[in-house]
mmCIF file of N, CA and C in Angstrom:
data_model
loop_
_atom_site.group_PDB
_atom_site.id
_atom_site.type_symbol
_atom_site.label_atom_id
_atom_site.label_comp_id
_atom_site.label_asym_id
_atom_site.label_seq_id
_atom_site.Cartn_x
_atom_site.Cartn_y
_atom_site.Cartn_z
ATOM 1 N N MET A 223 37.032 21.983 -5.468
ATOM 2 C CA MET A 223 38.203 22.012 -6.319
ATOM 3 C C MET A 223 39.146 20.868 -5.931
ATOM 4 N N ILE A 224 39.651 20.206 -6.899
ATOM 5 C CA ILE A 224 40.549 19.076 -6.694
ATOM 6 C C ILE A 224 41.971 19.608 -6.625
ATOM 7 N N ARG A 225 42.737 19.124 -5.621
ATOM 8 C CA ARG A 225 44.092 19.629 -5.417
ATOM 9 C C ARG A 225 45.116 18.499 -5.420
ATOM 10 N N GLN A 226 46.305 18.845 -5.873
ATOM 11 C CA GLN A 226 47.426 17.916 -5.870
ATOM 12 C C GLN A 226 47.671 17.434 -4.430
ATOM 13 N N GLY A 227 47.869 16.135 -4.285
ATOM 14 C CA GLY A 227 48.150 15.557 -2.973
ATOM 15 C C GLY A 227 46.930 15.052 -2.229
ATOM 16 N N GLU A 228 45.737 15.330 -2.758
ATOM 17 C CA GLU A 228 44.541 14.801 -2.110
ATOM 18 C C GLU A 228 44.480 13.292 -2.305
ATOM 19 N N ILE A 229 43.931 12.619 -1.294
ATOM 20 C CA ILE A 229 43.819 11.165 -1.316
ATOM 21 C C ILE A 229 42.332 10.806 -1.358
ATOM 22 N N TYR A 230 41.958 10.089 -2.403
ATOM 23 C CA TYR A 230 40.575 9.653 -2.581
ATOM 24 C C TYR A 230 40.506 8.127 -2.491
ATOM 25 N N ARG A 231 39.406 7.636 -1.952
ATOM 26 C CA ARG A 231 39.148 6.196 -1.990
ATOM 27 C C ARG A 231 38.174 5.958 -3.127
ATOM 28 N N ASP A 232 38.589 5.141 -4.081
ATOM 29 C CA ASP A 232 37.753 4.785 -5.228
ATOM 30 C C ASP A 232 37.337 3.330 -5.043
ATOM 31 N N SER A 233 36.061 3.113 -4.802
ATOM 32 C CA SER A 233 35.590 1.748 -4.544
ATOM 33 C C SER A 233 35.511 0.912 -5.816
ATOM 34 N N LEU A 234 35.626 1.547 -6.985
ATOM 35 C CA LEU A 234 35.576 0.829 -8.261
ATOM 36 C C LEU A 234 36.692 1.280 -9.190
ATOM 37 N N TYR A 235 37.917 1.331 -8.686
ATOM 38 C CA TYR A 235 39.037 1.763 -9.521
ATOM 39 C C TYR A 235 39.362 0.674 -10.540
ATOM 40 N N SER A 236 39.443 1.068 -11.797
ATOM 41 C CA SER A 236 39.788 0.129 -12.871
ATOM 42 C C SER A 236 41.236 0.326 -13.264
ATOM 43 N N TYR A 237 42.043 -0.697 -13.008
ATOM 44 C CA TYR A 237 43.437 -0.679 -13.440
ATOM 45 C C TYR A 237 43.492 -0.720 -14.961
ATOM 46 N N PRO A 238 44.560 -0.196 -15.555
ATOM 47 C CA PRO A 238 44.707 -0.248 -17.016
ATOM 48 C C PRO A 238 44.599 -1.677 -17.569
ATOM 49 N N ALA A 239 44.973 -2.680 -16.778
ATOM 50 C CA ALA A 239 44.880 -4.077 -17.227
ATOM 51 C C ALA A 239 43.439 -4.585 -17.231
ATOM 52 N N GLY A 240 42.516 -3.814 -16.603
ATOM 53 C CA GLY A 240 41.110 -4.178 -16.652
ATOM 54 C C GLY A 240 40.508 -4.634 -15.333
ATOM 55 N N ASN A 241 41.328 -5.031 -14.355
ATOM 56 C CA ASN A 241 40.760 -5.468 -13.076
ATOM 57 C C ASN A 241 40.279 -4.263 -12.266
ATOM 58 N N THR A 242 39.205 -4.472 -11.507
ATOM 59 C CA THR A 242 38.602 -3.405 -10.708
ATOM 60 C C THR A 242 38.742 -3.747 -9.234
ATOM 61 N N GLU A 243 39.232 -2.782 -8.463
ATOM 62 C CA GLU A 243 39.443 -2.979 -7.033
ATOM 63 C C GLU A 243 39.171 -1.682 -6.290
ATOM 64 N N GLU A 244 38.985 -1.796 -4.986
ATOM 65 C CA GLU A 244 38.906 -0.609 -4.141
ATOM 66 C C GLU A 244 40.337 -0.156 -3.886
ATOM 67 N N LYS A 245 40.624 1.109 -4.178
ATOM 68 C CA LYS A 245 41.983 1.628 -4.051
ATOM 69 C C LYS A 245 41.959 3.065 -3.565
ATOM 70 N N PHE A 246 43.008 3.425 -2.840
ATOM 71 C CA PHE A 246 43.250 4.835 -2.568
ATOM 72 C C PHE A 246 44.015 5.390 -3.755
ATOM 73 N N LEU A 247 43.648 6.595 -4.173
ATOM 74 C CA LEU A 247 44.297 7.282 -5.288
ATOM 75 C C LEU A 247 44.854 8.600 -4.778
ATOM 76 N N ILE A 248 46.042 8.951 -5.241
ATOM 77 C CA ILE A 248 46.618 10.252 -4.915
ATOM 78 C C ILE A 248 46.568 11.116 -6.172
ATOM 79 N N ILE A 249 46.067 12.328 -6.020
ATOM 80 C CA ILE A 249 46.005 13.276 -7.133
ATOM 81 C C ILE A 249 47.415 13.808 -7.391
ATOM 82 N N LEU A 250 47.870 13.668 -8.633
ATOM 83 C CA LEU A 250 49.194 14.155 -9.022
ATOM 84 C C LEU A 250 49.127 15.421 -9.859
ATOM 85 N N SER A 251 47.966 15.722 -10.436
ATOM 86 C CA SER A 251 47.816 16.907 -11.293
ATOM 87 C C SER A 251 48.228 18.154 -10.520
ATOM 88 N N LYS A 252 49.025 19.024 -11.180
ATOM 89 C CA LYS A 252 49.458 20.241 -10.496
ATOM 90 C C LYS A 252 48.347 21.281 -10.433
ATOM 91 N N ILE A 253 47.501 21.311 -11.447
ATOM 92 C CA ILE A 253 46.343 22.212 -11.432
ATOM 93 C C ILE A 253 45.157 21.441 -12.001
ATOM 94 N N HIS A 254 43.983 21.864 -11.616
ATOM 95 C CA HIS A 254 42.808 21.212 -12.175
ATOM 96 C C HIS A 254 41.851 22.256 -12.706
ATOM 97 N N LEU A 255 41.524 22.106 -13.961
ATOM 98 C CA LEU A 255 40.499 22.925 -14.599
ATOM 99 C C LEU A 255 39.390 21.966 -15.007
ATOM 100 N N PRO A 256 38.159 22.419 -15.064
ATOM 101 C CA PRO A 256 37.062 21.515 -15.422
ATOM 102 C C PRO A 256 37.264 20.761 -16.734
ATOM 103 N N SER A 257 38.063 21.319 -17.627
ATOM 104 C CA SER A 257 38.256 20.682 -18.937
ATOM 105 C C SER A 257 39.453 19.730 -18.993
ATOM 106 N N THR A 258 40.252 19.676 -17.930
ATOM 107 C CA THR A 258 41.464 18.850 -17.960
ATOM 108 C C THR A 258 41.248 17.539 -17.218
ATOM 109 N N PRO A 259 41.883 16.481 -17.696
ATOM 110 C CA PRO A 259 41.794 15.209 -16.969
ATOM 111 C C PRO A 259 42.527 15.306 -15.638
ATOM 112 N N ILE A 260 42.183 14.417 -14.741
ATOM 113 C CA ILE A 260 42.789 14.361 -13.421
ATOM 114 C C ILE A 260 43.789 13.207 -13.436
ATOM 115 N N VAL A 261 45.036 13.516 -13.079
ATOM 116 C CA VAL A 261 46.084 12.504 -13.085
ATOM 117 C C VAL A 261 46.219 11.934 -11.676
ATOM 118 N N VAL A 262 46.128 10.614 -11.585
ATOM 119 C CA VAL A 262 46.171 9.924 -10.298
ATOM 120 C C VAL A 262 47.157 8.764 -10.345
ATOM 121 N N THR A 263 47.535 8.304 -9.169
ATOM 122 C CA THR A 263 48.308 7.080 -9.040
ATOM 123 C C THR A 263 47.689 6.262 -7.913
ATOM 124 N N PRO A 264 47.507 4.963 -8.117
ATOM 125 C CA PRO A 264 46.929 4.126 -7.057
ATOM 126 C C PRO A 264 47.963 3.757 -5.997
ATOM 127 N N CYS A 265 47.460 3.405 -4.833
ATOM 128 C CA CYS A 265 48.297 2.986 -3.718
ATOM 129 C C CYS A 265 47.862 1.590 -3.288
ATOM 130 N N THR A 266 48.815 0.837 -2.765
ATOM 131 C CA THR A 266 48.495 -0.495 -2.276
ATOM 132 C C THR A 266 49.305 -0.762 -1.011
ATOM 133 N N THR A 267 48.759 -1.570 -0.146
ATOM 134 C CA THR A 267 49.462 -1.969 1.065
ATOM 135 C C THR A 267 50.588 -2.927 0.700
ATOM 136 N N ASN A 268 51.686 -2.836 1.408
ATOM 137 C CA ASN A 268 52.831 -3.719 1.172
ATOM 138 C C ASN A 268 52.557 -5.075 1.833
ATOM 139 N N LYS A 269 51.640 -5.830 1.259
ATOM 140 C CA LYS A 269 51.237 -7.122 1.830
ATOM 141 C C LYS A 269 52.350 -8.158 1.769
ATOM 142 N N ALA A 270 53.205 -8.066 0.780
ATOM 143 C CA ALA A 270 54.292 -9.036 0.628
ATOM 144 C C ALA A 270 55.472 -8.707 1.549
ATOM 145 N N ASN A 271 55.363 -7.590 2.272
ATOM 146 C CA ASN A 271 56.437 -7.138 3.165
ATOM 147 C C ASN A 271 57.787 -7.053 2.471
ATOM 148 N N ARG A 272 57.762 -6.590 1.227
ATOM 149 C CA ARG A 272 59.018 -6.364 0.500
ATOM 150 C C ARG A 272 59.765 -5.230 1.173
ATOM 151 N N LYS A 273 61.046 -5.258 1.031
ATOM 152 C CA LYS A 273 61.895 -4.224 1.638
ATOM 153 C C LYS A 273 62.121 -3.091 0.647
ATOM 154 N N TYR A 274 61.683 -1.909 1.023
ATOM 155 C CA TYR A 274 61.917 -0.691 0.256
ATOM 156 C C TYR A 274 62.452 0.352 1.220
ATOM 157 N N HIS A 275 63.200 1.289 0.705
ATOM 158 C CA HIS A 275 63.579 2.400 1.579
ATOM 159 C C HIS A 275 62.490 3.461 1.457
ATOM 160 N N PRO A 276 62.261 4.223 2.521
ATOM 161 C CA PRO A 276 61.214 5.250 2.486
ATOM 162 C C PRO A 276 61.470 6.255 1.363
ATOM 163 N N GLY A 277 60.398 6.648 0.690
ATOM 164 C CA GLY A 277 60.503 7.629 -0.377
ATOM 165 C C GLY A 277 60.631 6.987 -1.736
ATOM 166 N N CYS A 278 61.391 7.637 -2.608
ATOM 167 C CA CYS A 278 61.493 7.234 -4.006
ATOM 168 C C CYS A 278 62.353 5.986 -4.173
ATOM 169 N N ASN A 279 61.818 5.004 -4.860
ATOM 170 C CA ASN A 279 62.541 3.788 -5.204
ATOM 171 C C ASN A 279 62.558 3.709 -6.722
ATOM 172 N N HIS A 280 63.605 4.268 -7.317
ATOM 173 C CA HIS A 280 63.687 4.415 -8.769
ATOM 174 C C HIS A 280 63.600 3.084 -9.510
ATOM 175 N N ALA A 281 64.305 2.073 -9.042
ATOM 176 C CA ALA A 281 64.344 0.786 -9.749
ATOM 177 C C ALA A 281 62.967 0.124 -9.801
ATOM 178 N N SER A 282 62.147 0.341 -8.766
ATOM 179 C CA SER A 282 60.808 -0.263 -8.703
ATOM 180 C C SER A 282 59.724 0.668 -9.222
ATOM 181 N N THR A 283 60.073 1.909 -9.491
ATOM 182 C CA THR A 283 59.136 2.951 -9.929
ATOM 183 C C THR A 283 57.980 3.091 -8.934
ATOM 184 N N ILE A 284 58.362 3.188 -7.656
ATOM 185 C CA ILE A 284 57.358 3.398 -6.610
ATOM 186 C C ILE A 284 57.843 4.475 -5.643
ATOM 187 N N PHE A 285 56.899 4.966 -4.860
ATOM 188 C CA PHE A 285 57.197 5.838 -3.738
ATOM 189 C C PHE A 285 56.686 5.106 -2.514
ATOM 190 N N TYR A 286 57.545 4.908 -1.529
ATOM 191 C CA TYR A 286 57.196 4.082 -0.379
ATOM 192 C C TYR A 286 56.942 4.944 0.853
ATOM 193 N N LEU A 287 55.785 4.735 1.458
ATOM 194 C CA LEU A 287 55.421 5.441 2.689
ATOM 195 C C LEU A 287 55.339 4.421 3.825
ATOM 196 N N GLU A 288 56.129 4.639 4.859
ATOM 197 C CA GLU A 288 56.049 3.769 6.023
ATOM 198 C C GLU A 288 54.765 4.067 6.785
ATOM 199 N N ARG A 289 54.262 3.053 7.457
ATOM 200 C CA ARG A 289 53.003 3.204 8.208
ATOM 201 C C ARG A 289 53.044 4.418 9.132
ATOM 202 N N ASN A 290 51.917 5.080 9.196
ATOM 203 C CA ASN A 290 51.705 6.243 10.054
ATOM 204 C C ASN A 290 52.656 7.409 9.784
ATOM 205 N N GLN A 291 53.365 7.361 8.668
ATOM 206 C CA GLN A 291 54.228 8.481 8.292
ATOM 207 C C GLN A 291 53.364 9.646 7.810
ATOM 208 N N ASP A 292 52.219 9.319 7.267
ATOM 209 C CA ASP A 292 51.295 10.308 6.747
ATOM 210 C C ASP A 292 49.892 9.753 6.992
ATOM 211 N N PHE A 293 49.025 9.794 6.034
ATOM 212 C CA PHE A 293 47.644 9.331 6.185
ATOM 213 C C PHE A 293 47.527 7.817 6.380
ATOM 214 N N PHE A 294 48.361 7.045 5.736
ATOM 215 C CA PHE A 294 48.195 5.594 5.671
ATOM 216 C C PHE A 294 48.653 4.904 6.956
ATOM 217 N N VAL A 295 47.818 3.990 7.471
ATOM 218 C CA VAL A 295 48.135 3.272 8.714
ATOM 219 C C VAL A 295 48.987 2.031 8.461
ATOM 220 N N ASN A 296 49.105 1.607 7.210
ATOM 221 C CA ASN A 296 49.954 0.471 6.837
ATOM 222 C C ASN A 296 51.090 0.963 5.951
ATOM 223 N N ASP A 297 52.160 0.159 5.860
ATOM 224 C CA ASP A 297 53.207 0.459 4.891
ATOM 225 C C ASP A 297 52.553 0.469 3.518
ATOM 226 N N THR A 298 52.787 1.532 2.754
ATOM 227 C CA THR A 298 52.044 1.755 1.514
ATOM 228 C C THR A 298 52.963 2.005 0.331
ATOM 229 N N ILE A 299 52.631 1.352 -0.776
ATOM 230 C CA ILE A 299 53.344 1.518 -2.031
ATOM 231 C C ILE A 299 52.511 2.430 -2.930
ATOM 232 N N VAL A 300 53.082 3.575 -3.285
ATOM 233 C CA VAL A 300 52.450 4.466 -4.255
ATOM 234 C C VAL A 300 52.955 3.975 -5.609
ATOM 235 N N GLN A 301 52.052 3.454 -6.413
ATOM 236 C CA GLN A 301 52.394 2.733 -7.636
ATOM 237 C C GLN A 301 52.648 3.682 -8.804
ATOM 238 N N LEU A 302 53.804 4.323 -8.805
ATOM 239 C CA LEU A 302 54.114 5.307 -9.839
ATOM 240 C C LEU A 302 54.317 4.690 -11.220
ATOM 241 N N TYR A 303 54.411 3.391 -11.298
ATOM 242 C CA TYR A 303 54.467 2.735 -12.603
ATOM 243 C C TYR A 303 53.077 2.708 -13.237
ATOM 244 N N ILE A 304 52.066 3.127 -12.470
ATOM 245 C CA ILE A 304 50.710 3.291 -13.002
ATOM 246 C C ILE A 304 50.294 4.731 -12.743
ATOM 247 N N ILE A 305 50.444 5.564 -13.739
ATOM 248 C CA ILE A 305 49.947 6.931 -13.658
ATOM 249 C C ILE A 305 48.807 7.010 -14.649
ATOM 250 N N ASP A 306 47.652 7.285 -14.105
ATOM 251 C CA ASP A 306 46.414 7.170 -14.855
ATOM 252 C C ASP A 306 45.755 8.540 -14.973
ATOM 253 N N GLU A 307 45.046 8.750 -16.055
ATOM 254 C CA GLU A 307 44.258 9.981 -16.165
ATOM 255 C C GLU A 307 42.785 9.618 -16.219
ATOM 256 N N ILE A 308 42.012 10.392 -15.469
ATOM 257 C CA ILE A 308 40.565 10.192 -15.410
ATOM 258 C C ILE A 308 39.923 11.467 -15.939
ATOM 259 N N LYS A 309 39.025 11.323 -16.871
ATOM 260 C CA LYS A 309 38.326 12.498 -17.403
ATOM 261 C C LYS A 309 37.572 13.185 -16.262
ATOM 262 N N SER A 310 37.603 14.507 -16.263
ATOM 263 C CA SER A 310 36.959 15.289 -15.204
ATOM 264 C C SER A 310 35.494 14.904 -15.013
ATOM 265 N N GLU A 311 34.792 14.703 -16.133
ATOM 266 C CA GLU A 311 33.366 14.366 -16.058
ATOM 267 C C GLU A 311 33.169 13.026 -15.350
ATOM 268 N N LYS A 312 34.019 12.054 -15.657
ATOM 269 C CA LYS A 312 33.919 10.728 -15.047
ATOM 270 C C LYS A 312 34.237 10.810 -13.549
ATOM 271 N N PHE A 313 35.263 11.575 -13.207
ATOM 272 C CA PHE A 313 35.641 11.749 -11.807
ATOM 273 C C PHE A 313 34.479 12.372 -11.034
ATOM 274 N N GLU A 314 33.898 13.424 -11.592
ATOM 275 C CA GLU A 314 32.793 14.117 -10.925
ATOM 276 C C GLU A 314 31.569 13.206 -10.802
ATOM 277 N N GLU A 315 31.298 12.435 -11.832
ATOM 278 C CA GLU A 315 30.189 11.481 -11.799
ATOM 279 C C GLU A 315 30.394 10.466 -10.662
ATOM 280 N N LYS A 316 31.614 9.959 -10.539
ATOM 281 C CA LYS A 316 31.913 9.000 -9.476
ATOM 282 C C LYS A 316 31.814 9.656 -8.097
ATOM 283 N N ARG A 317 32.166 10.936 -8.006
ATOM 284 C CA ARG A 317 32.019 11.649 -6.721
ATOM 285 C C ARG A 317 30.548 11.819 -6.361
ATOM 286 N N GLN A 318 29.737 12.180 -7.350
ATOM 287 C CA GLN A 318 28.308 12.358 -7.102
ATOM 288 C C GLN A 318 27.651 11.061 -6.640
ATOM 289 N N GLU A 319 28.118 9.950 -7.191
ATOM 290 C CA GLU A 319 27.565 8.635 -6.837
ATOM 291 C C GLU A 319 28.245 8.033 -5.600
ATOM 292 N N ARG A 320 29.173 8.787 -5.015
ATOM 293 C CA ARG A 320 29.937 8.362 -3.828
ATOM 294 C C ARG A 320 30.744 7.086 -4.050
ATOM 295 N N ILE A 321 31.128 6.864 -5.292
ATOM 296 C CA ILE A 321 32.031 5.761 -5.634
ATOM 297 C C ILE A 321 33.453 6.182 -5.286
ATOM 298 N N ILE A 322 33.692 7.477 -5.421
ATOM 299 C CA ILE A 322 34.995 8.038 -5.084
ATOM 300 C C ILE A 322 34.773 9.139 -4.052
ATOM 301 N N GLU A 323 35.560 9.072 -2.959
ATOM 302 C CA GLU A 323 35.375 10.037 -1.880
ATOM 303 C C GLU A 323 36.722 10.519 -1.355
ATOM 304 N N LEU A 324 36.770 11.810 -1.045
ATOM 305 C CA LEU A 324 37.961 12.407 -0.473
ATOM 306 C C LEU A 324 38.155 11.895 0.949
ATOM 307 N N HIS A 325 39.385 11.470 1.279
ATOM 308 C CA HIS A 325 39.680 10.978 2.622
ATOM 309 C C HIS A 325 40.683 11.843 3.359
ATOM 310 N N ALA A 326 41.653 12.391 2.648
ATOM 311 C CA ALA A 326 42.707 13.169 3.311
ATOM 312 C C ALA A 326 43.538 13.875 2.252
ATOM 313 N N SER A 327 44.545 14.572 2.715
ATOM 314 C CA SER A 327 45.565 15.161 1.847
ATOM 315 C C SER A 327 46.918 14.802 2.427
ATOM 316 N N LEU A 328 47.873 14.581 1.546
ATOM 317 C CA LEU A 328 49.229 14.323 2.013
ATOM 318 C C LEU A 328 49.764 15.561 2.720
ATOM 319 N N LYS A 329 50.640 15.340 3.684
ATOM 320 C CA LYS A 329 51.331 16.458 4.321
ATOM 321 C C LYS A 329 52.154 17.163 3.247
ATOM 322 N N LYS A 330 52.359 18.451 3.441
ATOM 323 C CA LYS A 330 53.095 19.255 2.451
ATOM 324 C C LYS A 330 54.462 18.642 2.151
ATOM 325 N N GLU A 331 55.191 18.237 3.184
ATOM 326 C CA GLU A 331 56.521 17.659 3.001
ATOM 327 C C GLU A 331 56.453 16.345 2.203
ATOM 328 N N THR A 332 55.473 15.509 2.510
ATOM 329 C CA THR A 332 55.322 14.238 1.792
ATOM 330 C C THR A 332 55.003 14.494 0.330
ATOM 331 N N LEU A 333 54.106 15.446 0.070
ATOM 332 C CA LEU A 333 53.742 15.781 -1.308
ATOM 333 C C LEU A 333 54.964 16.295 -2.077
ATOM 334 N N GLN A 334 55.767 17.133 -1.453
ATOM 335 C CA GLN A 334 56.961 17.646 -2.128
ATOM 336 C C GLN A 334 57.914 16.507 -2.480
ATOM 337 N N ARG A 335 58.118 15.572 -1.566
ATOM 338 C CA ARG A 335 59.003 14.430 -1.818
ATOM 339 C C ARG A 335 58.430 13.534 -2.920
ATOM 340 N N LEU A 336 57.111 13.319 -2.900
ATOM 341 C CA LEU A 336 56.455 12.495 -3.917
ATOM 342 C C LEU A 336 56.616 13.131 -5.296
ATOM 343 N N MET A 337 56.350 14.421 -5.411
ATOM 344 C CA MET A 337 56.417 15.075 -6.712
ATOM 345 C C MET A 337 57.865 15.191 -7.212
ATOM 346 N N LYS A 338 58.833 15.280 -6.310
ATOM 347 C CA LYS A 338 60.246 15.242 -6.706
ATOM 348 C C LYS A 338 60.542 13.875 -7.316
ATOM 349 N N CYS A 339 60.002 12.823 -6.723
ATOM 350 C CA CYS A 339 60.168 11.462 -7.239
ATOM 351 C C CYS A 339 59.524 11.342 -8.624
ATOM 352 N N VAL A 340 58.319 11.869 -8.766
ATOM 353 C CA VAL A 340 57.630 11.834 -10.065
ATOM 354 C C VAL A 340 58.494 12.531 -11.119
ATOM 355 N N LEU A 341 59.059 13.665 -10.766
ATOM 356 C CA LEU A 341 59.924 14.396 -11.697
ATOM 357 C C LEU A 341 61.160 13.561 -12.062
ATOM 358 N N GLU A 342 61.741 12.892 -11.074
ATOM 359 C CA GLU A 342 62.913 12.048 -11.328
ATOM 360 C C GLU A 342 62.571 10.860 -12.233
ATOM 361 N N LEU A 343 61.310 10.446 -12.232
ATOM 362 C CA LEU A 343 60.853 9.321 -13.052
ATOM 363 C C LEU A 343 60.188 9.793 -14.346
ATOM 364 N N LYS A 344 60.392 11.057 -14.688
ATOM 365 C CA LYS A 344 59.730 11.698 -15.829
ATOM 366 C C LYS A 344 59.822 10.882 -17.117
ATOM 367 N N GLU A 345 60.968 10.250 -17.356
ATOM 368 C CA GLU A 345 61.152 9.479 -18.587
ATOM 369 C C GLU A 345 60.234 8.257 -18.664
ATOM 370 N N ASP A 346 59.740 7.807 -17.508
ATOM 371 C CA ASP A 346 58.841 6.643 -17.465
ATOM 372 C C ASP A 346 57.364 7.023 -17.543
ATOM 373 N N ILE A 347 57.104 8.320 -17.610
ATOM 374 C CA ILE A 347 55.723 8.822 -17.618
ATOM 375 C C ILE A 347 55.368 9.255 -19.030
ATOM 376 N N PRO A 348 54.183 8.866 -19.516
ATOM 377 C CA PRO A 348 53.786 9.285 -20.864
ATOM 378 C C PRO A 348 53.920 10.800 -21.046
ATOM 379 N N GLU A 349 54.551 11.188 -22.130
ATOM 380 C CA GLU A 349 54.792 12.604 -22.398
ATOM 381 C C GLU A 349 53.497 13.413 -22.469
ATOM 382 N N SER A 350 52.421 12.769 -22.859
ATOM 383 C CA SER A 350 51.126 13.459 -22.958
ATOM 384 C C SER A 350 50.618 13.956 -21.602
ATOM 385 N N LEU A 351 51.172 13.428 -20.516
ATOM 386 C CA LEU A 351 50.748 13.849 -19.171
ATOM 387 C C LEU A 351 51.663 14.899 -18.556
ATOM 388 N N HIS A 352 52.808 15.162 -19.172
ATOM 389 C CA HIS A 352 53.803 16.067 -18.596
ATOM 390 C C HIS A 352 53.231 17.446 -18.280
ATOM 391 N N HIS A 353 52.431 18.002 -19.182
ATOM 392 C CA HIS A 353 51.912 19.355 -18.947
ATOM 393 C C HIS A 353 50.946 19.405 -17.760
ATOM 394 N N LEU A 354 50.385 18.262 -17.370
ATOM 395 C CA LEU A 354 49.483 18.215 -16.213
ATOM 396 C C LEU A 354 50.243 18.014 -14.898
ATOM 397 N N LEU A 355 51.475 17.554 -15.008
ATOM 398 C CA LEU A 355 52.261 17.214 -13.822
ATOM 399 C C LEU A 355 53.372 18.199 -13.483
ATOM 400 N N PHE A 356 54.009 18.759 -14.521
ATOM 401 C CA PHE A 356 55.221 19.555 -14.306
ATOM 402 C C PHE A 356 55.038 21.012 -14.706
#
């Protein structure tokens, strides 16, 4: 069963713009049923060393995790400006082929802070995904 806050590594994640990269994805869906899509957000390392405050950064539409605060060993940007849905069948197919693999789950406190941020950014999230998130 897929749970909110789980962190998966997708070796072939396709961004909405079309580029494919290896990315960690965080599950944002509040519940998962076999018939519902899985809502995820990709994460990236803060390679540019931009300055963000930990947690929700409304102006940038990101959630910032400092290194070793949770699962991630590097400063990590949770890219909330990209909230993606993956069809359950496609997700399961990628799991069977080991293209996508479970690595960890966010700590309860981190997940609560992340989902509070998602709620605060609700107006920037497609309305069609609201019932899966809130």
